[in-house]
Amino acid sequence: MATHSARYDQHLYVDGDWETTPDRIEVPDRAEGGTFAQIAAADEDDARAALRAADRAQEPLRQTTVPERAGWCEEIAAGLRARSDELATIIVREAGKPISSARGEVESAAERFDRAAQEIRHLKGEFREGTTDGHEGWEAIVKHEPVGTVLCITPYNYPLGTTALQVAPALAAGNSVVLTPSSKTPISAALLAEVISDVSLPPGAFNFVPGHGSEIGDVLAGDDRINTIAMTGSSSAGEHVSRVSGMVTLHMELGGNAPAVICADADLNDVVPACTKGSLKYAGQRCSAVSRILAHESVHDELIERLDAEMETWIEGDLFDEETDFGPLISEAQAEWVDELVTDAVDRGARLVRGGEYDGRYYEPTLLADVPDDARLVHEEQFGPVATVTPVSDTEEALAIANGSDLGLDACVFTQDYDRGLSIADRLQAGSVRINGAPSHGLGDIPFGGIKQSGIGREGIDASIHAMLREKSVIL
């Protein structure tokens, strides 16, 4: 592709204007090496300027109509599609994601803006009558209004898709937005900001402030002009934001450690491809990744053999090759973290079937068998390409291990007995449970989110729109 060599020099977008800063963040090219972009790094003053602009924009935004805001979302979707090739190339380079996955992420981002337009057009208020003593004859309208300003804190692993999942419902609901992306992958978000800048929003309705979280994170999250914080990230980062944010609505999708419960009657023709993809897609850097496979002891050995053969088919190579399935981790530090967890499991008795080595950011697709339930991999989020299989004697043991984690975002269960599947799903401590398939959040048509330390609230376009609205009762 001709755009491989393109270099980017991006800026802040505050109160309708593009601004530069003396401090810059260099973004490495995770596909071809070197540095392919730099971006302005906001400081505390820039962050406060964005907050002031967003606060001023609240009143003009309240005067906008649903059709007007739906139109904005449709324009943004069209703008993303017009730059789809460029955006896909950027995602490959800044995130190290294979081109086929990057193309899918761009389209899903556009679809999320389209869906936000559709969902906001279906927003309905209520008419109510008084039904208690003293309220006889009362009539009321219950209507929706925007919460005010939404701070969007987005992750590195889906730098455009997750950003759209936060920004689209916030704008559709009529809120002003302050977006601060991961400093590891800020360039696709910068292009989204360019697309939004071409739409006729009120000044200050959308503000883009990339920067170092250590410098501007607390300034943004701790400001009382923020009404809602939408965040996707690690559980530890979410806990920090919750401590500094004060009395705001928290809308957080945090860490995951999804178990796959494999019953004795499971169809391994379903289990093997689902769990392999669930463990290896984007090198396992997904909150919904299948992180621990709890297999009935009667199928454990056959499952290991078939997973090993399936992982062999995954192609590692040029990230711009449409056939490539597998790429690097985001950093060498992440590869070292994954290796620490793998080493711990092996030291505790797990059997290394394949992989377990890394070179720089590339960690080999790894399969571990007979993983003991005291291994750290069973309880901690790995964010790496490791399938860990633990044998269990029955459903009760599987549930005890699955529910023993502090995390509870996703889970899945494989069985040919649907009643058993529903029973296990009811008892798994997770925000979403899929039967006979790996977890998948998709576009957000079905609400998803975590319990325990995996988050607060439910995401999804419609669910997020309602989380970014408040209700007002007007008594007639």
Coordinates of C-alpha atoms in Angstrom, one line a residue:
M1 CA 0.0 0.0 0.0
A2 CA 1.3 3.4 -0.9
T3 CA 0.4 4.9 2.4
H4 CA 2.8 2.7 4.4
S5 CA 5.4 5.4 4.3
A6 CA 3.1 8.3 5.2
R7 CA 4.1 10.2 8.4
Y8 CA 1.7 11.9 10.7
D9 CA 2.1 15.1 12.8
Q10 CA -1.1 15.5 14.8
H11 CA -2.4 18.1 17.1
L12 CA -4.8 18.9 19.9
Y13 CA -8.4 19.9 19.0
V14 CA -9.9 22.2 21.6
D15 CA -12.9 24.5 21.3
G16 CA -13.1 24.1 17.6
D17 CA -9.4 24.9 16.9
W18 CA -6.3 22.8 16.2
E19 CA -3.4 23.5 18.5
T20 CA 0.1 22.4 18.9
T21 CA 2.3 22.0 22.0
P22 CA 6.0 22.0 22.7
D23 CA 5.9 18.5 24.0
R24 CA 5.4 15.7 21.5
I25 CA 4.7 11.9 21.8
E26 CA 6.5 9.7 19.2
V27 CA 4.5 6.7 18.1
P28 CA 6.5 3.7 17.0
D29 CA 5.6 1.8 13.8
R30 CA 4.7 -1.7 15.2
A31 CA 4.5 -3.1 11.7
E32 CA 7.7 -2.0 10.0
G33 CA 9.9 -0.5 12.7
G34 CA 11.0 3.0 13.4
T35 CA 8.7 5.9 14.2
F36 CA 5.8 6.7 11.9
A37 CA 4.0 9.5 13.8
Q38 CA 4.2 12.2 16.4
I39 CA 1.4 13.9 18.2
A40 CA 1.1 16.9 20.5
A41 CA 1.1 16.1 24.2
A42 CA -1.4 18.1 26.2
D43 CA -0.3 19.6 29.5
E44 CA -2.4 20.5 32.5
D45 CA -3.3 23.9 31.0
D46 CA -4.4 22.3 27.8
A47 CA -6.5 19.8 29.7
R48 CA -8.2 22.7 31.6
A49 CA -8.8 24.6 28.4
A50 CA -10.6 21.5 27.0
L51 CA -12.7 21.3 30.1
R52 CA -13.7 24.9 29.9
A53 CA -14.6 24.6 26.3
A54 CA -16.7 21.5 26.9
D55 CA -18.5 23.2 29.8
R56 CA -19.4 26.2 27.7
A57 CA -20.7 23.9 25.0
Q58 CA -23.3 22.2 27.2
E59 CA -26.0 24.9 26.8
P60 CA -25.9 25.1 23.0
L61 CA -25.9 21.3 22.9
R62 CA -29.0 21.2 25.0
Q63 CA -30.8 23.2 22.3
T64 CA -30.0 20.7 19.6
T65 CA -32.6 18.2 18.4
V66 CA -32.5 14.4 18.1
P67 CA -32.6 14.6 14.2
E68 CA -29.7 17.1 14.2
R69 CA -27.5 14.9 16.5
A70 CA -28.4 11.8 14.5
G71 CA -27.3 13.6 11.4
W72 CA -23.9 14.4 13.0
C73 CA -23.4 10.7 13.7
E74 CA -24.2 9.7 10.1
E75 CA -21.8 12.3 8.8
I76 CA -19.0 11.0 11.0
A77 CA -19.7 7.4 9.9
A78 CA -19.5 8.5 6.3
G79 CA -16.3 10.4 7.0
L80 CA -14.7 7.3 8.5
R81 CA -15.6 5.2 5.6
A82 CA -14.2 7.8 3.2
R83 CA -10.8 7.4 5.0
S84 CA -11.1 3.7 5.7
D85 CA -7.9 2.6 3.9
E86 CA -5.9 5.2 5.6
L87 CA -7.4 4.4 9.0
A88 CA -6.8 0.7 8.6
T89 CA -3.1 1.3 7.7
I90 CA -2.7 3.5 10.8
I91 CA -4.2 0.8 13.1
V92 CA -1.8 -1.8 11.7
R93 CA 1.1 0.5 12.3
E94 CA 0.3 2.0 15.7
A95 CA -1.3 -1.1 17.3
G96 CA 0.5 -3.9 15.4
K97 CA -2.8 -5.5 14.3
P98 CA -3.1 -7.6 11.1
I99 CA -4.6 -5.6 8.2
S100 CA -7.7 -7.9 8.0
S101 CA -8.6 -7.1 11.6
A102 CA -7.8 -3.4 11.2
R103 CA -10.2 -3.1 8.3
G104 CA -12.9 -4.7 10.4
E105 CA -12.2 -2.3 13.2
V106 CA -12.7 0.7 10.9
E107 CA -16.0 -0.6 9.6
S108 CA -17.2 -1.4 13.1
A109 CA -16.4 2.2 14.2
A110 CA -18.4 3.6 11.3
E111 CA -21.3 1.2 12.1
R112 CA -21.3 2.3 15.7
F113 CA -21.9 5.9 14.7
D114 CA -24.6 4.8 12.3
R115 CA -26.2 2.7 15.1
A116 CA -26.0 5.6 17.5
A117 CA -28.0 7.7 15.0
Q118 CA -30.6 4.9 14.8
E119 CA -30.8 4.4 18.5
I120 CA -31.2 8.0 19.4
R121 CA -34.1 8.3 17.0
H122 CA -35.9 5.7 19.0
L123 CA -35.5 7.6 22.3
K124 CA -38.8 7.9 24.0
G125 CA -40.0 9.8 27.1
E126 CA -43.0 8.8 29.3
F127 CA -46.3 10.3 30.3
R128 CA -47.3 9.3 33.8
E129 CA -50.3 9.9 36.1
G130 CA -50.1 10.3 39.9
T131 CA -51.2 7.1 41.7
T132 CA -50.7 7.8 45.4
D133 CA -52.6 9.8 48.0
G134 CA -52.0 13.5 47.5
H135 CA -51.0 13.1 43.9
E136 CA -54.5 12.5 42.6
G137 CA -54.9 14.2 39.2
W138 CA -51.2 14.8 38.7
E139 CA -49.8 14.4 35.3
A140 CA -46.2 14.4 34.3
I141 CA -43.8 14.1 31.4
V142 CA -40.6 12.1 32.1
K143 CA -38.1 13.3 29.5
H144 CA -34.4 12.7 28.8
E145 CA -31.7 15.3 28.8
P146 CA -27.9 15.0 28.4
V147 CA -25.8 14.6 31.5
G148 CA -23.4 17.4 30.5
T149 CA -19.8 16.6 29.7
V150 CA -18.4 13.0 29.1
L151 CA -14.7 12.3 29.5
C152 CA -13.7 9.4 27.2
I153 CA -10.6 7.5 28.2
T154 CA -9.8 4.9 25.5
P155 CA -7.4 1.9 25.3
Y156 CA -4.6 0.9 23.0
N157 CA -6.1 -2.5 21.8
Y158 CA -9.1 -1.1 19.8
P159 CA -7.9 2.5 19.3
L160 CA -10.7 3.4 16.9
G161 CA -13.4 0.8 17.6
T162 CA -13.6 1.4 21.4
T163 CA -13.3 5.2 20.9
A164 CA -16.3 5.1 18.6
L165 CA -18.2 3.0 21.2
Q166 CA -17.7 5.9 23.7
V167 CA -17.9 9.0 21.6
A168 CA -20.9 8.0 19.4
P169 CA -23.4 7.6 22.2
A170 CA -22.1 10.6 24.0
L171 CA -22.6 12.9 21.1
A172 CA -25.9 11.3 20.1
A173 CA -27.2 12.0 23.6
G174 CA -26.2 15.6 23.3
N175 CA -23.2 15.7 25.6
S176 CA -20.0 17.6 25.1
V177 CA -17.0 15.3 24.9
V178 CA -13.4 15.4 26.0
L179 CA -11.5 12.5 24.5
T180 CA -8.0 11.4 25.8
P181 CA -6.7 8.3 24.0
S182 CA -4.0 5.8 25.0
S183 CA -0.6 7.5 24.4
K184 CA 0.5 4.2 22.8
T185 CA -2.1 4.4 20.0
P186 CA -3.4 8.0 19.6
I187 CA -3.2 8.5 15.8
S188 CA -6.4 6.7 14.7
A189 CA -8.2 8.8 17.3
A190 CA -6.6 11.9 15.9
L191 CA -8.0 11.1 12.5
L192 CA -11.4 10.6 14.1
A193 CA -11.0 14.1 15.5
E194 CA -10.3 15.3 12.0
V195 CA -13.5 13.7 10.7
I196 CA -15.5 15.2 13.6
S197 CA -14.0 18.6 13.0
D198 CA -15.6 18.7 9.5
V199 CA -19.1 18.2 11.0
S200 CA -21.0 21.3 12.2
L201 CA -20.9 20.8 15.9
P202 CA -21.0 23.7 18.3
P203 CA -17.5 24.9 19.3
G204 CA -16.3 22.9 22.3
A205 CA -18.7 20.0 21.7
F206 CA -15.8 17.7 20.9
N207 CA -12.3 18.1 22.3
F208 CA -9.3 15.9 21.6
V209 CA -6.5 16.0 24.2
P210 CA -3.9 13.3 23.7
G211 CA -1.2 13.3 26.4
H212 CA 0.6 11.4 29.1
G213 CA -1.9 10.0 31.6
S214 CA 0.5 10.7 34.4
E215 CA 0.4 14.4 33.6
I216 CA -3.2 15.1 32.6
G217 CA -5.2 12.1 33.7
D218 CA -6.0 13.3 37.2
V219 CA -6.6 16.9 36.0
L220 CA -9.3 15.6 33.7
A221 CA -10.9 12.9 35.8
G222 CA -10.8 14.9 39.0
D223 CA -12.5 18.1 37.6
D224 CA -16.1 18.7 38.8
R225 CA -17.1 19.9 35.3
I226 CA -17.0 16.2 34.2
N227 CA -20.4 14.5 34.6
T228 CA -19.7 11.1 33.3
I229 CA -16.4 9.1 32.7
A230 CA -16.5 6.5 30.0
M231 CA -13.4 4.4 30.3
T232 CA -12.0 1.1 28.9
G233 CA -8.7 0.0 30.5
S234 CA -7.2 -2.1 33.2
S235 CA -8.8 -2.7 36.6
S236 CA -6.0 -0.9 38.4
A237 CA -6.4 2.2 36.2
G238 CA -10.1 2.1 36.7
E239 CA -9.7 2.0 40.4
H240 CA -7.4 5.0 40.3
V241 CA -9.8 7.0 38.2
S242 CA -12.7 6.1 40.6
R243 CA -10.6 7.4 43.5
V244 CA -10.0 10.8 42.0
S245 CA -13.2 11.4 40.1
G246 CA -15.6 12.4 42.8
M247 CA -19.4 12.3 42.3
V248 CA -19.7 11.5 38.7
T249 CA -21.3 8.6 36.8
L250 CA -18.7 5.9 36.1
H251 CA -19.2 3.9 32.9
M252 CA -16.2 1.5 32.9
E253 CA -15.3 -1.7 31.1
L254 CA -12.1 -3.0 32.8
G255 CA -10.0 -6.1 32.9
G256 CA -11.1 -9.6 32.0
N257 CA -10.0 -13.2 32.6
A258 CA -12.7 -15.1 30.7
P259 CA -13.1 -18.8 31.6
A260 CA -14.4 -21.4 29.1
V261 CA -16.1 -24.2 30.9
I262 CA -15.9 -27.4 28.7
C263 CA -18.3 -30.0 29.8
A264 CA -17.8 -33.8 29.2
D265 CA -20.4 -33.7 26.5
A266 CA -19.1 -30.7 24.7
D267 CA -18.7 -30.9 20.9
L268 CA -15.0 -30.3 20.4
N269 CA -15.6 -29.3 16.8
D270 CA -17.2 -26.2 18.3
V271 CA -14.8 -25.8 21.3
V272 CA -11.4 -26.0 19.4
P273 CA -11.8 -23.1 16.8
A274 CA -13.7 -20.9 19.3
C275 CA -11.2 -21.3 22.1
T276 CA -8.2 -20.9 19.7
K277 CA -9.5 -17.7 18.2
G278 CA -10.7 -16.6 21.6
S279 CA -7.1 -17.0 23.0
L280 CA -5.1 -15.8 20.0
K281 CA -7.0 -13.0 18.2
Y282 CA -5.0 -9.8 18.3
A283 CA -2.4 -11.8 20.3
G284 CA -4.8 -12.2 23.2
Q285 CA -4.9 -8.4 23.8
R286 CA -8.6 -8.3 24.4
C287 CA -10.6 -7.9 27.6
S288 CA -13.0 -10.7 26.3
A289 CA -10.2 -13.1 25.4
V290 CA -10.6 -16.7 26.5
S291 CA -7.9 -16.8 29.2
R292 CA -8.5 -20.1 31.0
I293 CA -10.1 -23.2 29.6
L294 CA -11.6 -25.4 32.4
A295 CA -12.0 -28.8 30.7
H296 CA -13.6 -31.9 32.1
E297 CA -10.9 -34.4 32.7
S298 CA -12.5 -36.9 30.3
V299 CA -11.9 -34.5 27.3
H300 CA -8.7 -32.7 28.5
D301 CA -6.1 -34.7 26.6
E302 CA -8.0 -34.8 23.3
L303 CA -8.7 -31.1 23.6
I304 CA -5.0 -30.4 24.1
E305 CA -4.1 -32.4 20.9
R306 CA -6.7 -30.6 18.9
L307 CA -5.9 -27.1 20.2
D308 CA -2.2 -27.8 19.4
A309 CA -3.1 -28.7 15.8
E310 CA -5.5 -25.7 15.4
M311 CA -2.9 -23.2 16.7
E312 CA -0.4 -24.6 14.1
T313 CA -2.7 -23.1 11.4
W314 CA -2.4 -19.6 12.7
I315 CA -0.2 -17.5 10.3
E316 CA 2.4 -15.1 11.7
G317 CA 3.9 -12.7 9.1
D318 CA 3.7 -9.4 7.4
L319 CA 0.9 -7.4 9.1
F320 CA -0.1 -6.0 5.8
D321 CA -0.6 -9.4 4.3
E322 CA -4.3 -10.3 4.2
E323 CA -3.5 -13.9 5.2
T324 CA -1.7 -13.0 8.4
D325 CA -3.6 -14.0 11.5
F326 CA -1.2 -13.2 14.3
G327 CA 1.0 -10.2 15.2
P328 CA 3.1 -8.7 18.1
L329 CA 2.2 -7.5 21.5
I330 CA 2.0 -3.8 22.1
S331 CA 5.4 -3.6 23.8
E332 CA 8.4 -5.7 25.0
A333 CA 7.2 -5.0 28.6
Q334 CA 3.9 -6.7 27.8
A335 CA 5.8 -9.7 26.4
E336 CA 7.9 -9.9 29.6
W337 CA 4.7 -9.8 31.7
V338 CA 3.2 -12.7 29.7
D339 CA 6.4 -14.7 30.0
E340 CA 6.4 -14.1 33.8
L341 CA 2.9 -15.6 34.0
V342 CA 3.8 -18.6 31.7
T343 CA 7.0 -19.3 33.7
D344 CA 5.0 -19.2 37.0
A345 CA 2.5 -21.8 35.6
V346 CA 5.3 -24.1 34.4
D347 CA 7.1 -23.8 37.7
R348 CA 3.8 -24.9 39.4
G349 CA 3.5 -28.0 37.3
A350 CA 1.8 -26.9 34.0
R351 CA 3.0 -28.8 30.9
L352 CA 4.2 -26.5 28.1
V353 CA 2.8 -28.0 24.9
R354 CA 3.9 -25.3 22.4
G355 CA 5.3 -21.8 22.5
G356 CA 6.6 -20.2 25.6
E357 CA 9.3 -18.1 23.9
Y358 CA 9.4 -14.5 22.8
D359 CA 11.5 -12.2 20.7
G360 CA 11.0 -8.5 21.3
R361 CA 7.3 -7.9 21.1
Y362 CA 6.5 -11.2 19.4
Y363 CA 5.3 -13.8 21.9
E364 CA 4.7 -17.3 20.4
P365 CA 1.2 -18.7 20.4
T366 CA 1.4 -20.8 23.6
L367 CA -0.5 -23.8 24.9
L368 CA -0.3 -25.0 28.4
A369 CA -1.9 -28.3 29.7
D370 CA -2.6 -29.5 33.2
V371 CA -2.4 -25.9 34.5
P372 CA -2.9 -26.0 38.3
D373 CA -5.6 -23.8 39.7
D374 CA -3.0 -21.9 41.9
A375 CA -1.1 -20.7 38.8
R376 CA -1.3 -16.9 38.4
L377 CA -2.5 -17.3 34.9
V378 CA -5.7 -18.8 36.2
H379 CA -6.5 -15.7 38.3
E380 CA -4.7 -12.7 36.7
E381 CA -5.3 -10.9 33.3
Q382 CA -2.6 -11.9 30.9
F383 CA -3.3 -9.9 27.7
G384 CA -1.2 -12.4 25.7
P385 CA -1.5 -15.3 23.2
V386 CA -1.7 -18.1 25.8
A387 CA -4.3 -20.8 26.0
T388 CA -4.3 -22.4 29.4
V389 CA -6.1 -25.6 30.0
T390 CA -7.0 -26.8 33.5
P391 CA -8.6 -30.3 34.0
V392 CA -11.6 -30.4 36.3
S393 CA -13.5 -33.3 37.7
D394 CA -17.0 -31.8 37.5
T395 CA -19.1 -28.7 37.1
E396 CA -18.7 -27.7 40.8
E397 CA -14.9 -27.6 40.5
A398 CA -15.1 -25.7 37.3
L399 CA -17.4 -23.1 38.8
A400 CA -15.2 -22.7 41.9
I401 CA -12.2 -22.0 39.8
A402 CA -14.1 -19.7 37.3
N403 CA -15.6 -17.7 40.1
G404 CA -12.5 -17.5 42.2
S405 CA -11.1 -14.5 40.3
D406 CA -11.5 -10.9 41.2
L407 CA -12.5 -10.3 37.6
G408 CA -15.9 -11.0 36.0
L409 CA -16.3 -9.6 32.5
D410 CA -17.0 -12.5 30.2
A411 CA -17.3 -16.3 30.3
C412 CA -18.5 -19.1 28.1
V413 CA -19.7 -22.7 28.5
F414 CA -19.7 -25.6 26.0
T415 CA -22.2 -28.4 26.3
Q416 CA -24.7 -30.2 24.2
D417 CA -27.2 -30.1 27.1
Y418 CA -28.9 -26.7 26.8
D419 CA -30.4 -26.9 30.3
R420 CA -27.0 -27.6 31.7
G421 CA -25.6 -24.7 29.7
L422 CA -28.2 -22.3 31.1
S423 CA -27.7 -23.6 34.6
I424 CA -23.9 -23.0 34.4
A425 CA -24.4 -19.6 32.8
D426 CA -26.7 -18.6 35.7
R427 CA -24.0 -19.5 38.2
L428 CA -21.0 -18.1 36.4
Q429 CA -20.0 -14.7 38.0
A430 CA -19.6 -12.6 34.8
G431 CA -21.4 -9.8 33.1
S432 CA -21.8 -11.8 29.9
V433 CA -21.9 -15.6 29.3
R434 CA -22.0 -17.2 25.9
I435 CA -23.2 -20.8 25.4
N436 CA -21.2 -22.8 22.8
G437 CA -19.2 -19.9 21.5
A438 CA -16.3 -17.6 22.6
P439 CA -17.2 -14.2 24.2
S440 CA -17.7 -11.4 21.7
H441 CA -18.8 -7.8 22.3
G442 CA -19.5 -7.1 18.7
L443 CA -20.9 -3.7 17.8
G444 CA -22.7 -3.3 21.2
D445 CA -26.2 -4.4 20.2
I446 CA -26.3 -6.6 23.3
P447 CA -25.2 -4.8 26.5
F448 CA -21.9 -6.0 28.0
G449 CA -19.8 -5.1 31.0
G450 CA -18.2 -6.5 34.1
I451 CA -18.9 -7.3 37.7
K452 CA -16.4 -7.4 40.6
Q453 CA -13.3 -5.5 39.4
S454 CA -14.2 -5.8 35.7
G455 CA -16.2 -2.6 35.5
I456 CA -19.2 -0.5 36.4
G457 CA -22.3 -0.3 34.2
R458 CA -23.1 -1.8 30.8
E459 CA -21.7 -0.8 27.4
G460 CA -23.4 -1.0 24.0
I461 CA -24.7 1.8 21.9
D462 CA -28.2 1.9 23.3
A463 CA -27.0 1.0 26.8
S464 CA -24.4 3.7 26.7
I465 CA -26.7 6.4 25.3
H466 CA -29.0 5.8 28.3
A467 CA -26.1 5.9 30.7
M468 CA -25.2 9.3 29.2
L469 CA -28.7 10.7 29.7
R470 CA -30.5 11.7 32.8
E471 CA -34.3 11.8 33.4
K472 CA -36.3 14.9 34.4
S473 CA -39.9 14.8 35.5
V474 CA -42.0 17.8 34.5
I475 CA -45.2 17.9 36.5
L476 CA -48.0 19.4 34.5

